[in-house]
Coordinates of C-alpha atoms and ligand atoms in Angstrom, one line a residue:
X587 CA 129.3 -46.1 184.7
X588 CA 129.7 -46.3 188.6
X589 CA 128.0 -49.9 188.2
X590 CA 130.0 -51.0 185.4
X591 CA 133.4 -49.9 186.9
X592 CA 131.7 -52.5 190.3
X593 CA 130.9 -55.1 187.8
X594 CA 133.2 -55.7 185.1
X595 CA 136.4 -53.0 186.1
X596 CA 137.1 -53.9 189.9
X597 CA 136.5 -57.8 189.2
X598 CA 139.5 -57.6 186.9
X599 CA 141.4 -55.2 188.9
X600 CA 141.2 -57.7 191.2
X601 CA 142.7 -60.4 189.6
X602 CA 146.0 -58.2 189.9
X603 CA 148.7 -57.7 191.9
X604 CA 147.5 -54.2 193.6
X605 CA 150.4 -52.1 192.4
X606 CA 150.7 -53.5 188.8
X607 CA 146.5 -52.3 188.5
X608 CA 147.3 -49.0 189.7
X609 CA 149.8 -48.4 187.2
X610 CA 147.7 -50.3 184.5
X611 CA 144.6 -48.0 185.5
X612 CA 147.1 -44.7 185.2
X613 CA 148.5 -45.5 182.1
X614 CA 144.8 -46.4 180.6
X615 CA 143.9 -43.1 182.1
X616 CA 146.9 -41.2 180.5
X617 CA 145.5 -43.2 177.1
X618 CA 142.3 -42.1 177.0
X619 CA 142.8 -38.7 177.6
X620 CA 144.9 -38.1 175.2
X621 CA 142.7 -39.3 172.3
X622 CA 139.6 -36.7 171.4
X623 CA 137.1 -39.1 171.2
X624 CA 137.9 -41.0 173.9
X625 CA 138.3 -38.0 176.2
X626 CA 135.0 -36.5 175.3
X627 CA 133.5 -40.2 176.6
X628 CA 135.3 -40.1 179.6
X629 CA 134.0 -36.5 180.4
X630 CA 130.3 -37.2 179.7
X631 CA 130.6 -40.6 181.9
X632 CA 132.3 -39.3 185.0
X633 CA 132.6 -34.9 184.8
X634 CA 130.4 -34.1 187.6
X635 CA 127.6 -31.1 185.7
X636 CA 126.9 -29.7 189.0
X637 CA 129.5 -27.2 190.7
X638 CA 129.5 -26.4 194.4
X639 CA 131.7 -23.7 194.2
X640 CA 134.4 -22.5 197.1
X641 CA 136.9 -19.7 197.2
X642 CA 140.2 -21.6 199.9
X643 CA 143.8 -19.3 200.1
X644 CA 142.8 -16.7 197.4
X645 CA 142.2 -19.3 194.7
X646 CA 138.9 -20.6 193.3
X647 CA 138.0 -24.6 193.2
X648 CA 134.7 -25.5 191.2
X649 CA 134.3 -28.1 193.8
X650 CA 136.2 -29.3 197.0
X651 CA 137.0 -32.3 195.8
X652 CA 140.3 -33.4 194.8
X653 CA 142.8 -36.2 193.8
X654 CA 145.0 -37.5 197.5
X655 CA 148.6 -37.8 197.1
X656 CA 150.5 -40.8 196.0
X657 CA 147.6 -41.9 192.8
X658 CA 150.3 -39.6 190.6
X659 CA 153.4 -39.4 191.9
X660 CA 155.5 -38.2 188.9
X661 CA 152.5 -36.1 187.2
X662 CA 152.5 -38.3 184.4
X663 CA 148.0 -38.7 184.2
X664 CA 147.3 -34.7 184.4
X665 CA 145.0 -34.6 181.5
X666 CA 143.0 -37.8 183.0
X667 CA 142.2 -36.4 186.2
X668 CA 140.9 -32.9 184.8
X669 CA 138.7 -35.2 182.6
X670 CA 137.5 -37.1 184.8
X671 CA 136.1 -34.0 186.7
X672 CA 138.1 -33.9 189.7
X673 CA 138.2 -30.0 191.4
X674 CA 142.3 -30.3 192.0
X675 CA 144.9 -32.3 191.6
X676 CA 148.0 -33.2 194.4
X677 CA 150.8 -34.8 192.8
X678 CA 154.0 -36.7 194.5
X679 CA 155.4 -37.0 197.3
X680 CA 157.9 -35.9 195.4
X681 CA 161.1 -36.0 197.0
X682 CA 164.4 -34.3 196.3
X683 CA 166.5 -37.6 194.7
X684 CA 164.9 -40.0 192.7
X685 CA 163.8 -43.0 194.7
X686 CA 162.4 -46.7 194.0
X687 CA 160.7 -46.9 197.5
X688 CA 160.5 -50.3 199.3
X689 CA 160.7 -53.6 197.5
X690 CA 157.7 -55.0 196.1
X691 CA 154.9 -56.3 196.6
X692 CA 154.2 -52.9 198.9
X693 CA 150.9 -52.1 198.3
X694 CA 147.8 -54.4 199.5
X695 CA 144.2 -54.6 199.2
X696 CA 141.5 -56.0 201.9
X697 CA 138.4 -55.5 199.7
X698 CA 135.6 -56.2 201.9
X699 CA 137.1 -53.7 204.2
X700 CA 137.6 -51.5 201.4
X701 CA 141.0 -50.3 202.8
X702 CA 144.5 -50.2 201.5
X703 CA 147.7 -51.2 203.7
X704 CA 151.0 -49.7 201.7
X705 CA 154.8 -48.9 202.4
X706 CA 155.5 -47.9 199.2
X707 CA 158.3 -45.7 200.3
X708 CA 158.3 -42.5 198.5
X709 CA 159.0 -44.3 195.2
X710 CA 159.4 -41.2 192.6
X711 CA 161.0 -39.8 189.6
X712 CA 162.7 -37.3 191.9
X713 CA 162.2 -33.5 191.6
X714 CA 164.0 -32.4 188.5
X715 CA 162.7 -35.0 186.6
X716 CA 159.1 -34.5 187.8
X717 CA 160.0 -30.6 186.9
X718 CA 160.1 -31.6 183.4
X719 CA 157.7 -33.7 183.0
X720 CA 155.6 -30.8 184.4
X721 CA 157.0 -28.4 181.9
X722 CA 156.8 -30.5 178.7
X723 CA 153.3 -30.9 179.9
X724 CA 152.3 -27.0 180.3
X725 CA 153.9 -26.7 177.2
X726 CA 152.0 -28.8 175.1
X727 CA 148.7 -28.5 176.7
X728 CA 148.8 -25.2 179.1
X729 CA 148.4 -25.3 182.6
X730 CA 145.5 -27.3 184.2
X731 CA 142.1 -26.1 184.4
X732 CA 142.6 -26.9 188.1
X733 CA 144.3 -26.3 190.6
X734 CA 147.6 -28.0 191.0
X735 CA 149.2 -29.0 194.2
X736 CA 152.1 -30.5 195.0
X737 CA 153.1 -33.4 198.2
X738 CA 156.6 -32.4 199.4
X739 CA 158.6 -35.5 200.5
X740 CA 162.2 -36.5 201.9
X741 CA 164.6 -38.4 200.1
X742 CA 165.3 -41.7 202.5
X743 CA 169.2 -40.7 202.1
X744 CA 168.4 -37.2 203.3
X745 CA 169.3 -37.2 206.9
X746 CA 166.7 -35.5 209.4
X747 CA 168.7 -32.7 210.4
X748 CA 169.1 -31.8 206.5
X749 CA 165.4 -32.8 205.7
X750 CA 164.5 -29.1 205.3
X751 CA 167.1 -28.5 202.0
X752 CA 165.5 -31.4 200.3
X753 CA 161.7 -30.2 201.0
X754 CA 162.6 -26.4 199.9
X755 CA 165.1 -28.2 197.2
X756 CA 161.8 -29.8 195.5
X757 CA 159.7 -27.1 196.4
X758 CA 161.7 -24.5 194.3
X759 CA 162.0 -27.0 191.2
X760 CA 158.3 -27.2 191.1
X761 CA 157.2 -23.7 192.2
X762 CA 156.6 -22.3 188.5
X763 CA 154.0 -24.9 187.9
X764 CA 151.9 -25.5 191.2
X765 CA 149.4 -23.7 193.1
X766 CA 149.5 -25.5 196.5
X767 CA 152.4 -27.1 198.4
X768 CA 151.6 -29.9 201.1
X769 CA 154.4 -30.5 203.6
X770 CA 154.2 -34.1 204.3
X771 CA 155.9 -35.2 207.3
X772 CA 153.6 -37.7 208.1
X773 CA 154.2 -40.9 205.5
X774 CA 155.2 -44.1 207.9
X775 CA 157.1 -45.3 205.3
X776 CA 160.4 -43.7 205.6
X777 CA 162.4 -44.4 208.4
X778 CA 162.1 -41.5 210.8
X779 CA 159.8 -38.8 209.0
X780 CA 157.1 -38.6 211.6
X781 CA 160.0 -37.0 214.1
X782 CA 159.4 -34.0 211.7
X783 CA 156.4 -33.6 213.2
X784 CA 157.8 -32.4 216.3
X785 CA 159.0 -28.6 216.8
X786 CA 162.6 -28.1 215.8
X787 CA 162.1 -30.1 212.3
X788 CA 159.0 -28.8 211.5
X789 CA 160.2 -25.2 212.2
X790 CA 163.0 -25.5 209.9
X791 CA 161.2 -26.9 207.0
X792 CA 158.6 -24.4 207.4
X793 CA 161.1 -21.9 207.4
X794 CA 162.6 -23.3 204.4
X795 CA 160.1 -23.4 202.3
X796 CA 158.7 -19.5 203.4
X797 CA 162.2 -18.4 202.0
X798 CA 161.7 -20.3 198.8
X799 CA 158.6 -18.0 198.5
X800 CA 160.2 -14.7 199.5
X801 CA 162.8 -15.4 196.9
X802 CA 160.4 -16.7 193.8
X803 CA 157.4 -14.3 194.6
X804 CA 159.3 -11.2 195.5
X805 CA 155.9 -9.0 194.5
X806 CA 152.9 -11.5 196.4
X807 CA 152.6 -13.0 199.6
X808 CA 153.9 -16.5 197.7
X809 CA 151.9 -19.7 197.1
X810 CA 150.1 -21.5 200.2
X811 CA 152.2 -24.1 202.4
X812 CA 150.2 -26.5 204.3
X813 CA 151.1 -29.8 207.1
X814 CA 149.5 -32.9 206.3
X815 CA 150.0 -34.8 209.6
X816 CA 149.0 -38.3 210.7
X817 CA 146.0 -40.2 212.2
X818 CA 148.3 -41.6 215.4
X819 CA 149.2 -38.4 216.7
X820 CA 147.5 -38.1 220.7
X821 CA 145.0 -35.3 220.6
X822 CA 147.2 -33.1 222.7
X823 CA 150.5 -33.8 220.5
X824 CA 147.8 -32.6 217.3
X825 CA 147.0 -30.0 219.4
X826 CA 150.7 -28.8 219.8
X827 CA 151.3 -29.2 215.8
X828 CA 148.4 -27.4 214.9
X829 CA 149.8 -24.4 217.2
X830 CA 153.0 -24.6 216.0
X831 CA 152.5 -25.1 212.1
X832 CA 150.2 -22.2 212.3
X833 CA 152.3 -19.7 214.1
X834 CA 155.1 -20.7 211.6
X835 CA 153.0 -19.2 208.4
X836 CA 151.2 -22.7 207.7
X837 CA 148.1 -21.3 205.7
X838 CA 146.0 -24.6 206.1
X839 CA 146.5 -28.7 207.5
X840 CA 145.8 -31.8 205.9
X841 CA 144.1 -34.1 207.9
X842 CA 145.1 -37.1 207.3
X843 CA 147.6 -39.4 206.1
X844 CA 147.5 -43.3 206.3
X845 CA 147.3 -45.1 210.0
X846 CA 149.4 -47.9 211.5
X847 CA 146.3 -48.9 213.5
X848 CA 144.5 -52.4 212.1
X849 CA 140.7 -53.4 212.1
X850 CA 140.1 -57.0 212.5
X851 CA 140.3 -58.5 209.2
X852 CA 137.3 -59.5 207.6
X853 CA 138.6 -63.2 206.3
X854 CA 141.9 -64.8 206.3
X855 CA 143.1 -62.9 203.3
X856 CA 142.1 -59.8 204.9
X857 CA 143.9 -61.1 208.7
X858 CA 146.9 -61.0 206.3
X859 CA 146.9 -58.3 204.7
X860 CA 146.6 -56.2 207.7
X861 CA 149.6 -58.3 209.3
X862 CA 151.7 -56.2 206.3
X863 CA 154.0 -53.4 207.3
X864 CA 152.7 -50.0 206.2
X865 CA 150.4 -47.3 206.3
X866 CA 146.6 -48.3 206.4
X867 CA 144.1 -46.0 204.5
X868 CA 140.6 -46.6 203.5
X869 CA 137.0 -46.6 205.3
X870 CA 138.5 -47.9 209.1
X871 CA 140.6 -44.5 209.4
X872 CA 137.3 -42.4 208.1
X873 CA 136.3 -42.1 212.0
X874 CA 140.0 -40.7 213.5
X875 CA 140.1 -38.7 210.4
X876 CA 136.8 -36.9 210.9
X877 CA 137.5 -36.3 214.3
X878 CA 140.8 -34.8 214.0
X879 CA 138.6 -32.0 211.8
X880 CA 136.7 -31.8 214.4
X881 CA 139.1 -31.4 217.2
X882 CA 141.6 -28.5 214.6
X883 CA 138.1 -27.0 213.6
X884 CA 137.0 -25.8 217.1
X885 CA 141.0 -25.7 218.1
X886 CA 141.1 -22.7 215.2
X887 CA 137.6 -21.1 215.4
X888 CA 137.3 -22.8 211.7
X889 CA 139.8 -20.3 210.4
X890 CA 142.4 -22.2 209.2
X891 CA 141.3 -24.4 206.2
X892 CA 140.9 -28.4 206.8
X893 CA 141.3 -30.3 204.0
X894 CA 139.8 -33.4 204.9
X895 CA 140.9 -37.1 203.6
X896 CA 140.5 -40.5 204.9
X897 CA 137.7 -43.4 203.8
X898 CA 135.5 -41.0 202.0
X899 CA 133.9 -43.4 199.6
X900 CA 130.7 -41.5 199.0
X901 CA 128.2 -38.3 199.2
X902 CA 127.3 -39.2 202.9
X903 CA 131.1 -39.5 203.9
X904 CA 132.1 -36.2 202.2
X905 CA 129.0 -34.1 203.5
X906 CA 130.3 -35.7 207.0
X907 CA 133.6 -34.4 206.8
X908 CA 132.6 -30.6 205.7
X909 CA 130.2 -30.7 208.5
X910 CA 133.0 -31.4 211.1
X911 CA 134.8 -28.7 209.8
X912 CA 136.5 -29.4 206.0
X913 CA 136.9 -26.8 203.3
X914 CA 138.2 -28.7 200.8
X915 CA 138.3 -32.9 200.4
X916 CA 140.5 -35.5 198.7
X917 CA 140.5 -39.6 197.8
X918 CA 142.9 -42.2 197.1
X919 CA 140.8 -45.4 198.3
X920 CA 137.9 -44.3 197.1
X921 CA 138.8 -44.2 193.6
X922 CA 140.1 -47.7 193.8
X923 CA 136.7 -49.5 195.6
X924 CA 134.2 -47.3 193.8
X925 CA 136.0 -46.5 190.5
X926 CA 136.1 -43.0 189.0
X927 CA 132.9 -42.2 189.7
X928 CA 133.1 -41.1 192.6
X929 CA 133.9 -37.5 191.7
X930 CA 130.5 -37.7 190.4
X931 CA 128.7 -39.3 193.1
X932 CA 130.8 -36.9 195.5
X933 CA 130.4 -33.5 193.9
X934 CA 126.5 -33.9 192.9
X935 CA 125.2 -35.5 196.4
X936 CA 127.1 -32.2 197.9
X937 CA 125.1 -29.8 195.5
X938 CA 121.8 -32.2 196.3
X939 CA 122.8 -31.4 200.5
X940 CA 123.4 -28.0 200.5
X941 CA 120.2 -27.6 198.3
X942 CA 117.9 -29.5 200.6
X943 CA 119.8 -27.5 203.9
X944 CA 118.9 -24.4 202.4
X945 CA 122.7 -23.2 202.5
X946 CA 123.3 -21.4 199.4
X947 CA 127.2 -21.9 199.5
X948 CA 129.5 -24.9 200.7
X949 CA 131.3 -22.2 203.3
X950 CA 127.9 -21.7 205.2
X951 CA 128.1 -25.7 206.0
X952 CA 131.8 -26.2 207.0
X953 CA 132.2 -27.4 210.9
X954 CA 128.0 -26.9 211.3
X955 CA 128.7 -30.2 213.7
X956 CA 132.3 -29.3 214.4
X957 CA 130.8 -29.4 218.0
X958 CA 129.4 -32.6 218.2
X959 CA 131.4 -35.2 219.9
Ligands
FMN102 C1 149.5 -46.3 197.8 C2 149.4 -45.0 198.5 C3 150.5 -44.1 198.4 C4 150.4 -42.9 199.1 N1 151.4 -42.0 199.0 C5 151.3 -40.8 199.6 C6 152.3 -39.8 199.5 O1 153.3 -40.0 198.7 N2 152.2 -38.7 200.2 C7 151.2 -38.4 201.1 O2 151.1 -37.4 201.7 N3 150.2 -39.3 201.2 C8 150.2 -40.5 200.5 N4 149.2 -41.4 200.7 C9 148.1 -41.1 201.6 C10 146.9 -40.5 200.9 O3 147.2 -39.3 200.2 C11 145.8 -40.3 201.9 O4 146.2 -39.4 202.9 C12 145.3 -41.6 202.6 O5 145.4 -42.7 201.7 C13 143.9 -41.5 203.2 O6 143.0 -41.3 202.2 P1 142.0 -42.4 201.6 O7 141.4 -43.2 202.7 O8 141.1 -41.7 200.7 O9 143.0 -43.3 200.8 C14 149.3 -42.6 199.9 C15 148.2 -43.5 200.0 C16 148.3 -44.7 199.3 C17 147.2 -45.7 199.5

């Protein structure tokens, strides 16, 4: 399947503007799942049959590999990405207000770099509506067999100093029906949000969203709040958001988002694409990425978990990233170069490595080269 989706899928995908595939490809996705024969197909093509088990913030993921934000903003493809085999599921950002994000075209593709440059801006149905969507969904089908996370946003007509209402705002609308919440203050896409990676924002949304939990789990400890920060923080401003997120109850980072650092472009389509405002993902931020797990994994003893995303775009790359210190993995790039896949590809070359190490779990591999420079 992985060499049909290269020969026949991405060719036509290509032929489109990126955006208007990704939607096409969601929508297909959404199709198929729904019908029973069509879903059983898409199960035996791409559900990976091995399981590398791992137990992250109390909850149990048949594999560590999961679906990035911003694939499924508005949680409309649920079914598809259980089907497809994928160990969790992040939807959004989803931000308080409903947004349409930047005008289009916002979303490029340099395909011989396999990389992505976007300033989609956020674009979402807005939290109450994504609430229901979420609800008529549980109520026809249940809850996912997966976990479900949630990427926590801020509305562009949210000022900064307020940013931590509309995070806690979203976070409360969606907290019946999620496992996971990421607090992403590190999109480059709307104006201002990486200031909230600095101490007196971040503290307040923290705070924020700790009270949501106090109030909505009054019997647990409430559901896990992690940072996803970006690749073009200094190592010594990381190291200062790593200290502060996790002495203000952050149970876990996600590292990373998208970069506004360019490679050289491949050919002259690629020079301009990479000329385009925007976040950069893909295989050129797979190196900062890495290293930033590396740096927070011997920064925390490896007792905070890493969830680890940028350019993974096979077995080697995700084996990579647990080694430098990642419990738990996500794509977004990936899916679009290599096609769905790559769950596959992903999940059994990790059972094949940890076989042929001799480890007999995926924790007894995390940051083994976390050391390494
Ligand atoms: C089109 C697009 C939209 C994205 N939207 C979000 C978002 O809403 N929130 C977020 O935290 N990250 C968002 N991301 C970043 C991804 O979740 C991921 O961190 C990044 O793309 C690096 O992973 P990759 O190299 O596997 O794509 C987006 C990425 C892309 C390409």
């Amino acid at each position: 399947m992985g060499v049909l989706y290269r020969w026949f899928g991405r060719p036509l995908l290509r032929l489109q503007d990126s955006e208007r595939a990704h939607l096409r490809s969601l929508k297909l996705l959404r199709f198929l799942s729904n019908n029973p024969l069509s879903r059983t197909m898409l199960k035996m093509a791409y559900k990976p049959r091995k399981s590398v088990e791992v137990e992250v913030f109390g909850q149990r993921y048949k594999h560590p590999f999961g679906l990035a934000a911003g694939m499924d903003k508005n949680a409309v493809s649920l079914r598809g990405w259980e089907t497809t085999g994928l160990g969790f599921i992040e939807i959004g950002g989803v931000t308080q207000h409903k947004q349409d994000g930047n005008t289009k075209p916002r979303m490029f593709r340099a395909d011989k770099t396999q990389a992505l440059v976007n300033r989609m801006g956020f674009n979402n149905q807005g939290s109450q509506q994504i609430s229901e969507n979420l609800l008529k969904h549980f109520k026809k089908y249940g809850s996912p067999s997966v976990p479900l996370w949630v990427n926590l946003g801020k509305s562009k007509a949210t000022p900064l100093e307020d940013a931590h209402t509309d995070y806690a705002t979203t976070m409360k609308l969606l907290w019946p029906f999620t496992d996971v919440f990421v607090v992403n203050v590190s999109s480059p896409n709307t104006p201002n949000l990486r200031e909230l990676q600095k101490d007196e924002g971040l503290i307040k949304i923290l705070d924020a969203c700790h009270q949501v939990n106090t109030e909505l789990d009054t019997e647990g400890s409430g559901k896990p709040i992690l940072v996803k920060v970006a690749p073009d923080l200094t190592d010594e401003q990381l190291e200062h958001f790593v200290h502060t997120s996790r002495s203000n109850g952050a149970s876990g980072i996600v590292l990373s988002n998208t970069t506004l650092v360019r490679p050289q472009g491949k050919n002259s389509k690629e020079v301009k694409v990479f000329e385009e405002t925007g976040g950069l993902s893909g295989r050129p931020l797979f190196d900062r990425s890495t290293e930033m797990i590396r740096i927070v994994n011997r920064l925390t003893d490896g007792e905070w978990p890493i969830v680890g995303v940028g350019g993974i775009m096979s077995a080697d790359d995700a084996w990579e990233k647990i080694n430098a210190g990642a419990t738990l993995l996500q794509a977004y790039s990936g899916f679009v170069f290599e096609g769905p896949s790559l769950t596959k590809t992903v999940v059994n070359g990790l059972h094949r490595k940890l076989r042929d190490h001799g480890y007999s779990t995926l924790i007894d591999a995390v940051g083994k080269d976390a050391d390494s420079p």
